[in-house]
Amino acid sequence: MENQSLCYMGTSVVSGTATAIVKFTGSRTYFGSMALELSKQRPQNAFQLGVRRISWIFFLTMLCIVPPIFLLQGFLHPGDGWYEAALFALAAAVGLTPEMLPMIVSSTLARGAYLMSKKKCIVKNLDSIINLGGMDVLCTDKTGTLTENRVSLLLHLDCRNRTSILPIQLAYLNSHFQTGLSNLLDKAVINYIQKTTSNHRSRRKPTLLSGFTKRDEIPFDFVRRRMSVLLQTDTDQNILITKGAVDEMLANCNYFYTGEDRQLDSSDRTIQLARQKLIPFDGILTQPLNEPMKLSLLNLNNELNERGLRVLAVAYKVFSTPPDNLQTSDESELIFAGFIAFEDPLVIQQLFVKKYVKIFNFQFHQMEL
């Protein structure tokens, strides 16, 4: 795994081009060997080990008790003979064995599987019922199982944790003009603007896009964990709009947007988004981004993550002279505009979510890692 010259199946390519020579395929690959390991017999669980332990205890108990009983019966009742003493010792050994234990365990597990099947949950391995009943914390991939396998935009906040129009405007411009890999988050941003605009009674198309022309972009990669687009406005301003992971974005921001000029409440959010116009970047209020403010933004990001939300940071930069060829070094001295937060909606009709929570007293917590 540490060999830098090898590329394993399942590896994500960050950037660049290369010529590759296939050395192994199928089960001979490292990825394929993992599949073989999964197909092997599973190790015994705690329940199976417990049953085996009890069985050994009964067996050792019989070994310790049966010989003394046999000898005592033979010496104390010599008239009955050693044959009768052996039968008596054997009867005592049988009496020590709980004959009904296997049947009771099997019938209990079978009834549990039957009750689970009535809740539309098929149990293929009866021992798993014991594991389910002994769980304190169950961690599962929620995408497409407990959720609808789609992402929706829920919040757009400024640095003071207030609903603000600027972060969603910038994120919409970034998502619309970027031509890299399409992802669910970009689609969620675009769908949010389109849905909000269509719900407004004027049903006018957003006018924000008409004021911008794309000049250049830097696609997303897994090292920078952000993407940037360079846009030119009708007033010949050149704006770099960047969105990405919060930590990486804060490391490249020197200022933050105060939000004093563009606060929104739930009553006017739809109207403001439906009447989008060219953003007056010259009139946006900013302040230097110091360490206490960075810590405050990180804490806000952690709070949103604990609510199960995916969080992206949005920032921008106004160029006095636009670069001829946009470089990653240009993604510096940015103005931190705010956050956009997404959720994975739960499948409300999912029977497991609705019924098993009540049956097993589960408490669900979504967390974004």
Short mmCIF file of C-alpha atoms in Angstrom, two decimals:
data_model
loop_
_atom_site.label_atom_id
_atom_site.label_comp_id
_atom_site.label_asym_id
_atom_site.label_seq_id
_atom_site.Cartn_x
_atom_site.Cartn_y
_atom_site.Cartn_z
CA MET A 1 0.00 0.00 0.00
CA GLU A 2 2.95 2.35 0.57
CA ASN A 3 4.41 1.83 -2.92
CA GLN A 4 4.06 5.16 -4.71
CA SER A 5 4.37 3.59 -8.17
CA LEU A 6 1.28 1.38 -7.83
CA CYS A 7 -2.33 2.44 -8.33
CA TYR A 8 -4.86 0.14 -6.69
CA MET A 9 -8.36 -0.56 -7.97
CA GLY A 10 -10.81 1.76 -6.25
CA THR A 11 -8.30 4.60 -6.00
CA SER A 12 -9.57 8.15 -6.60
CA VAL A 13 -7.40 10.16 -9.00
CA VAL A 14 -6.85 13.71 -7.75
CA SER A 15 -5.59 15.31 -10.94
CA GLY A 16 -3.26 14.89 -13.89
CA THR A 17 -2.80 12.21 -16.56
CA ALA A 18 -0.83 8.99 -16.66
CA THR A 19 -0.22 5.82 -18.65
CA ALA A 20 -0.97 2.73 -16.59
CA ILE A 21 0.04 -0.91 -17.04
CA VAL A 22 -2.37 -3.49 -15.62
CA LYS A 23 -0.48 -5.96 -13.47
CA PHE A 24 -3.25 -7.86 -11.69
CA THR A 25 -6.98 -8.23 -12.26
CA GLY A 26 -9.98 -9.71 -10.47
CA SER A 27 -9.34 -11.54 -7.21
CA ARG A 28 -5.57 -11.08 -7.58
CA THR A 29 -5.90 -7.34 -6.92
CA TYR A 30 -5.73 -5.97 -3.39
CA PHE A 31 -9.33 -4.81 -3.71
CA GLY A 32 -10.37 -8.26 -4.91
CA SER A 33 -8.59 -9.97 -2.03
CA MET A 34 -10.76 -7.97 0.35
CA ALA A 35 -13.85 -9.42 -1.35
CA LEU A 36 -12.46 -12.92 -0.82
CA GLU A 37 -11.96 -12.21 2.86
CA LEU A 38 -15.59 -11.12 3.15
CA SER A 39 -16.77 -14.38 1.57
CA LYS A 40 -15.03 -16.50 4.20
CA GLN A 41 -16.85 -17.95 7.18
CA ARG A 42 -17.51 -15.38 9.85
CA PRO A 43 -15.93 -15.79 13.28
CA GLN A 44 -18.17 -16.89 16.11
CA ASN A 45 -20.09 -14.11 17.83
CA ALA A 46 -20.53 -13.63 21.58
CA PHE A 47 -23.71 -15.71 21.69
CA GLN A 48 -22.14 -18.70 19.97
CA LEU A 49 -19.09 -18.48 22.20
CA GLY A 50 -21.35 -18.33 25.25
CA VAL A 51 -23.27 -21.46 24.20
CA ARG A 52 -20.01 -23.31 23.62
CA ARG A 53 -18.69 -22.17 27.00
CA ILE A 54 -21.80 -23.43 28.80
CA SER A 55 -21.60 -26.73 26.94
CA TRP A 56 -18.00 -27.21 28.11
CA ILE A 57 -18.99 -26.37 31.68
CA PHE A 58 -21.66 -29.09 31.62
CA PHE A 59 -19.24 -31.56 30.07
CA LEU A 60 -16.50 -30.89 32.64
CA THR A 61 -19.06 -31.08 35.44
CA MET A 62 -20.10 -34.54 34.27
CA LEU A 63 -16.48 -35.67 34.06
CA CYS A 64 -15.94 -34.55 37.65
CA ILE A 65 -19.16 -35.98 39.13
CA VAL A 66 -19.84 -39.21 37.21
CA PRO A 67 -16.68 -41.17 38.24
CA PRO A 68 -17.15 -40.53 42.00
CA ILE A 69 -20.82 -41.53 41.74
CA PHE A 70 -19.86 -44.69 39.91
CA LEU A 71 -17.26 -45.66 42.52
CA LEU A 72 -19.43 -44.80 45.51
CA GLN A 73 -22.39 -46.73 44.12
CA GLY A 74 -20.20 -49.74 43.41
CA PHE A 75 -18.54 -49.86 46.86
CA LEU A 76 -21.58 -48.94 48.95
CA HIS A 77 -23.92 -51.38 47.17
CA PRO A 78 -21.74 -54.32 46.13
CA GLY A 79 -24.77 -56.55 45.87
CA ASP A 80 -26.15 -54.61 42.92
CA GLY A 81 -22.96 -55.08 40.95
CA TRP A 82 -20.84 -52.69 38.94
CA TYR A 83 -23.22 -52.82 36.01
CA GLU A 84 -25.97 -51.23 38.08
CA ALA A 85 -23.49 -48.68 39.40
CA ALA A 86 -22.59 -47.70 35.81
CA LEU A 87 -26.26 -47.31 34.91
CA PHE A 88 -26.83 -45.16 38.01
CA ALA A 89 -23.84 -42.91 37.17
CA LEU A 90 -25.05 -42.60 33.59
CA ALA A 91 -28.53 -41.62 34.79
CA ALA A 92 -27.01 -38.95 37.03
CA ALA A 93 -25.02 -37.57 34.09
CA VAL A 94 -28.16 -37.39 31.96
CA GLY A 95 -29.97 -35.66 34.81
CA LEU A 96 -27.30 -32.98 34.94
CA THR A 97 -27.76 -32.17 31.25
CA PRO A 98 -30.45 -29.53 30.49
CA GLU A 99 -32.14 -31.42 27.66
CA MET A 100 -34.57 -28.61 26.93
CA LEU A 101 -31.92 -25.87 26.64
CA PRO A 102 -31.21 -26.24 22.88
CA MET A 103 -34.92 -26.38 22.08
CA ILE A 104 -35.71 -23.36 24.23
CA VAL A 105 -32.92 -21.30 22.66
CA SER A 106 -33.87 -22.31 19.11
CA SER A 107 -37.59 -21.69 19.62
CA THR A 108 -36.92 -18.28 21.19
CA LEU A 109 -34.72 -17.19 18.30
CA ALA A 110 -37.22 -18.55 15.78
CA ARG A 111 -40.03 -16.57 17.40
CA GLY A 112 -37.86 -13.45 17.26
CA ALA A 113 -37.27 -14.01 13.54
CA TYR A 114 -41.02 -14.49 13.03
CA LEU A 115 -41.83 -11.21 14.79
CA MET A 116 -39.19 -9.42 12.72
CA SER A 117 -40.67 -10.84 9.51
CA LYS A 118 -44.06 -9.37 10.42
CA LYS A 119 -42.31 -6.00 10.46
CA LYS A 120 -40.94 -6.75 6.97
CA CYS A 121 -37.43 -7.49 8.15
CA ILE A 122 -36.06 -10.86 7.02
CA VAL A 123 -33.52 -12.52 9.35
CA LYS A 124 -31.27 -15.01 7.56
CA ASN A 125 -29.11 -15.83 10.57
CA LEU A 126 -30.89 -16.46 13.87
CA ASP A 127 -27.81 -15.56 15.90
CA SER A 128 -28.04 -11.99 14.60
CA ILE A 129 -31.17 -11.45 16.69
CA ILE A 130 -29.07 -11.82 19.84
CA ASN A 131 -26.62 -9.23 18.48
CA LEU A 132 -29.44 -6.83 17.62
CA GLY A 133 -30.88 -7.07 21.10
CA GLY A 134 -27.48 -6.45 22.68
CA MET A 135 -26.67 -3.30 20.67
CA ASP A 136 -26.20 0.05 22.35
CA VAL A 137 -25.03 1.99 19.28
CA LEU A 138 -25.72 1.05 15.64
CA CYS A 139 -23.67 2.89 13.00
CA THR A 140 -24.91 2.56 9.43
CA ASP A 141 -24.48 4.31 6.10
CA LYS A 142 -27.67 6.32 5.90
CA THR A 143 -27.50 7.30 2.22
CA GLY A 144 -30.21 5.49 0.28
CA THR A 145 -31.20 3.37 3.28
CA LEU A 146 -32.52 5.69 5.95
CA THR A 147 -32.44 8.67 3.59
CA GLU A 148 -33.83 9.42 0.14
CA ASN A 149 -30.42 9.29 -1.60
CA ARG A 150 -30.63 12.96 -2.51
CA VAL A 151 -29.34 16.19 -0.99
CA SER A 152 -31.33 19.36 -0.36
CA LEU A 153 -30.06 22.79 0.64
CA LEU A 154 -31.39 23.75 4.06
CA LEU A 155 -29.50 26.84 5.29
CA HIS A 156 -27.45 29.74 3.92
CA LEU A 157 -25.84 31.64 6.76
CA ASP A 158 -23.42 34.49 7.27
CA CYS A 159 -20.58 34.43 9.77
CA ARG A 160 -22.94 35.48 12.59
CA ASN A 161 -25.20 32.43 12.09
CA ARG A 162 -27.90 34.54 10.45
CA THR A 163 -29.77 33.74 7.27
CA SER A 164 -28.11 35.68 4.47
CA ILE A 165 -28.63 35.95 0.74
CA LEU A 166 -24.99 36.52 -0.27
CA PRO A 167 -23.66 32.97 0.42
CA ILE A 168 -26.40 31.31 -1.64
CA GLN A 169 -25.98 33.85 -4.45
CA LEU A 170 -22.24 33.18 -4.66
CA ALA A 171 -22.73 29.42 -4.35
CA TYR A 172 -25.30 29.52 -7.16
CA LEU A 173 -22.91 31.37 -9.46
CA ASN A 174 -20.12 28.92 -8.63
CA SER A 175 -22.31 25.85 -9.20
CA HIS A 176 -23.82 27.19 -12.40
CA PHE A 177 -20.60 28.21 -14.15
CA GLN A 178 -18.32 25.38 -13.04
CA THR A 179 -17.84 22.69 -15.70
CA GLY A 180 -16.05 20.02 -13.67
CA LEU A 181 -17.53 16.88 -12.24
CA SER A 182 -21.22 17.24 -11.50
CA ASN A 183 -22.12 16.43 -7.91
CA LEU A 184 -25.18 16.33 -5.69
CA LEU A 185 -24.27 19.49 -3.80
CA ASP A 186 -24.10 21.64 -6.94
CA LYS A 187 -27.41 20.21 -8.11
CA ALA A 188 -28.95 20.97 -4.71
CA VAL A 189 -27.83 24.62 -4.90
CA ILE A 190 -29.21 25.08 -8.42
CA ASN A 191 -32.47 23.29 -7.59
CA TYR A 192 -32.90 25.44 -4.49
CA ILE A 193 -32.67 28.68 -6.48
CA GLN A 194 -34.89 27.38 -9.26
CA LYS A 195 -37.51 26.07 -6.85
CA THR A 196 -37.52 29.27 -4.79
CA THR A 197 -37.86 31.38 -7.91
CA SER A 198 -40.65 29.26 -9.40
CA ASN A 199 -42.62 29.38 -6.15
CA HIS A 200 -42.69 33.17 -6.22
CA ARG A 201 -45.88 34.64 -7.63
CA SER A 202 -44.06 36.69 -10.26
CA ARG A 203 -42.51 33.50 -11.70
CA ARG A 204 -39.68 35.53 -13.18
CA LYS A 205 -36.44 33.85 -14.08
CA PRO A 206 -33.41 34.72 -11.96
CA THR A 207 -31.66 37.80 -13.32
CA LEU A 208 -28.42 37.14 -11.44
CA LEU A 209 -26.85 35.03 -14.21
CA SER A 210 -27.34 37.69 -16.86
CA GLY A 211 -24.84 39.98 -15.15
CA PHE A 212 -21.87 37.60 -15.27
CA THR A 213 -19.58 36.06 -17.87
CA LYS A 214 -17.20 33.22 -17.09
CA ARG A 215 -13.48 33.84 -17.69
CA ASP A 216 -11.74 30.84 -16.08
CA GLU A 217 -12.08 28.16 -13.42
CA ILE A 218 -10.11 25.78 -11.23
CA PRO A 219 -11.91 22.42 -10.87
CA PHE A 220 -12.37 20.61 -7.59
CA ASP A 221 -9.70 18.19 -6.42
CA PHE A 222 -9.29 16.14 -3.27
CA VAL A 223 -6.15 17.98 -2.14
CA ARG A 224 -7.49 21.54 -2.22
CA ARG A 225 -11.06 20.37 -1.47
CA ARG A 226 -12.56 23.40 -3.17
CA MET A 227 -13.50 24.74 -6.62
CA SER A 228 -13.26 28.25 -8.02
CA VAL A 229 -14.69 30.19 -10.95
CA LEU A 230 -13.51 33.57 -12.22
CA LEU A 231 -16.41 35.74 -13.46
CA GLN A 232 -16.59 39.14 -15.11
CA THR A 233 -19.54 41.43 -14.41
CA ASP A 234 -21.29 43.88 -16.69
CA THR A 235 -19.43 46.64 -14.87
CA ASP A 236 -16.06 45.02 -15.76
CA GLN A 237 -15.44 43.72 -12.25
CA ASN A 238 -13.57 40.42 -12.02
CA ILE A 239 -14.78 38.21 -9.19
CA LEU A 240 -13.27 34.93 -8.02
CA ILE A 241 -15.92 32.79 -6.29
CA THR A 242 -14.73 29.77 -4.32
CA LYS A 243 -16.59 27.15 -2.32
CA GLY A 244 -15.32 24.07 -0.52
CA ALA A 245 -14.49 22.43 2.79
CA VAL A 246 -14.59 24.79 5.75
CA ASP A 247 -11.07 24.15 7.08
CA GLU A 248 -9.37 24.66 3.72
CA MET A 249 -11.44 27.75 2.97
CA LEU A 250 -10.65 29.43 6.28
CA ALA A 251 -6.94 28.86 5.70
CA ASN A 252 -7.17 30.99 2.54
CA CYS A 253 -9.40 33.79 3.86
CA ASN A 254 -8.13 37.09 5.31
CA TYR A 255 -11.47 38.87 5.65
CA PHE A 256 -15.06 37.97 6.40
CA TYR A 257 -18.39 39.37 5.30
CA THR A 258 -20.17 40.98 8.27
CA GLY A 259 -23.68 40.42 6.94
CA GLU A 260 -24.96 43.73 8.27
CA ASP A 261 -26.25 44.82 4.86
CA ARG A 262 -27.97 41.64 3.73
CA GLN A 263 -29.79 39.98 6.63
CA LEU A 264 -32.89 37.98 5.79
CA ASP A 265 -35.74 36.46 7.70
CA SER A 266 -38.04 33.67 6.56
CA SER A 267 -40.70 36.11 5.37
CA ASP A 268 -38.64 37.90 2.70
CA ARG A 269 -36.18 35.14 1.71
CA THR A 270 -38.29 33.91 -1.22
CA ILE A 271 -38.92 37.40 -2.58
CA GLN A 272 -35.27 38.41 -2.38
CA LEU A 273 -34.06 35.27 -4.12
CA ALA A 274 -36.75 35.61 -6.81
CA ARG A 275 -35.63 39.17 -7.53
CA GLN A 276 -31.93 38.53 -7.79
CA LYS A 277 -29.87 41.29 -9.34
CA LEU A 278 -26.22 41.98 -9.84
CA ILE A 279 -24.37 41.79 -6.51
CA PRO A 280 -22.87 45.19 -5.51
CA PHE A 281 -19.50 43.85 -4.38
CA ASP A 282 -18.18 47.35 -3.73
CA GLY A 283 -20.83 47.93 -1.08
CA ILE A 284 -20.35 44.73 0.91
CA LEU A 285 -19.17 45.27 4.47
CA THR A 286 -16.10 43.23 5.51
CA GLN A 287 -13.72 42.98 8.45
CA PRO A 288 -10.33 41.30 8.99
CA LEU A 289 -10.61 37.60 9.83
CA ASN A 290 -8.73 37.11 13.10
CA GLU A 291 -8.13 33.92 15.07
CA PRO A 292 -11.09 34.32 17.49
CA MET A 293 -13.40 34.74 14.51
CA LYS A 294 -11.93 31.66 12.83
CA LEU A 295 -12.53 29.67 16.02
CA SER A 296 -16.12 30.94 16.12
CA LEU A 297 -16.67 29.84 12.51
CA LEU A 298 -15.19 26.40 13.21
CA ASN A 299 -17.49 26.00 16.22
CA LEU A 300 -20.48 26.95 14.08
CA ASN A 301 -19.40 24.39 11.50
CA ASN A 302 -19.14 21.71 14.22
CA GLU A 303 -22.62 22.56 15.48
CA LEU A 304 -24.08 22.15 12.01
CA ASN A 305 -22.23 18.85 11.53
CA GLU A 306 -23.62 17.54 14.80
CA ARG A 307 -27.09 18.21 13.40
CA GLY A 308 -26.26 15.86 10.54
CA LEU A 309 -25.76 18.62 7.96
CA ARG A 310 -23.14 18.79 5.26
CA VAL A 311 -21.50 22.21 5.33
CA LEU A 312 -19.63 24.11 2.63
CA ALA A 313 -17.94 27.48 2.99
CA VAL A 314 -18.29 30.18 0.35
CA ALA A 315 -15.79 32.99 -0.27
CA TYR A 316 -14.93 35.49 -2.98
CA LYS A 317 -12.24 37.91 -4.12
CA VAL A 318 -12.39 41.00 -6.31
CA PHE A 319 -9.46 41.43 -8.72
CA SER A 320 -8.32 44.87 -9.77
CA THR A 321 -6.41 43.21 -12.61
CA PRO A 322 -7.63 39.72 -13.55
CA PRO A 323 -4.99 36.99 -14.04
CA ASP A 324 -4.43 35.76 -17.57
CA ASN A 325 -4.28 32.16 -16.36
CA LEU A 326 -6.04 31.39 -13.08
CA GLN A 327 -3.79 29.49 -10.64
CA THR A 328 -4.34 27.93 -7.22
CA SER A 329 -2.13 30.66 -5.79
CA ASP A 330 -4.88 33.13 -6.71
CA GLU A 331 -7.14 31.41 -4.16
CA SER A 332 -5.70 33.52 -1.36
CA GLU A 333 -6.71 36.60 0.64
CA LEU A 334 -10.36 35.64 0.10
CA ILE A 335 -13.37 37.21 1.80
CA PHE A 336 -15.31 34.60 3.76
CA ALA A 337 -18.98 35.05 2.79
CA GLY A 338 -20.68 32.36 4.88
CA PHE A 339 -21.97 28.81 4.96
CA ILE A 340 -24.40 26.74 2.96
CA ALA A 341 -25.70 23.63 4.73
CA PHE A 342 -27.30 20.55 3.18
CA GLU A 343 -29.32 17.69 4.61
CA ASP A 344 -30.05 14.12 3.52
CA PRO A 345 -33.84 13.89 3.97
CA LEU A 346 -34.98 10.84 5.88
CA VAL A 347 -37.30 8.36 4.17
CA ILE A 348 -40.46 9.10 6.15
CA GLN A 349 -42.33 6.08 4.85
CA GLN A 350 -39.50 3.71 5.71
CA LEU A 351 -41.00 1.10 8.05
CA PHE A 352 -37.73 0.55 9.85
CA VAL A 353 -37.51 4.20 10.81
CA LYS A 354 -41.16 4.55 11.82
CA LYS A 355 -41.74 1.30 13.70
CA TYR A 356 -38.46 -0.10 14.93
CA VAL A 357 -37.65 3.11 16.75
CA LYS A 358 -40.71 2.49 18.93
CA ILE A 359 -40.16 -1.25 19.28
CA PHE A 360 -36.49 -1.14 20.32
CA ASN A 361 -36.49 2.37 21.80
CA PHE A 362 -33.84 3.50 19.31
CA GLN A 363 -32.65 7.08 19.17
CA PHE A 364 -31.38 8.20 15.76
CA HIS A 365 -28.65 10.80 15.38
CA GLN A 366 -27.39 11.97 11.99
CA MET A 367 -23.75 13.02 11.97
CA GLU A 368 -21.68 14.26 9.04
CA LEU A 369 -18.06 13.14 9.19
#
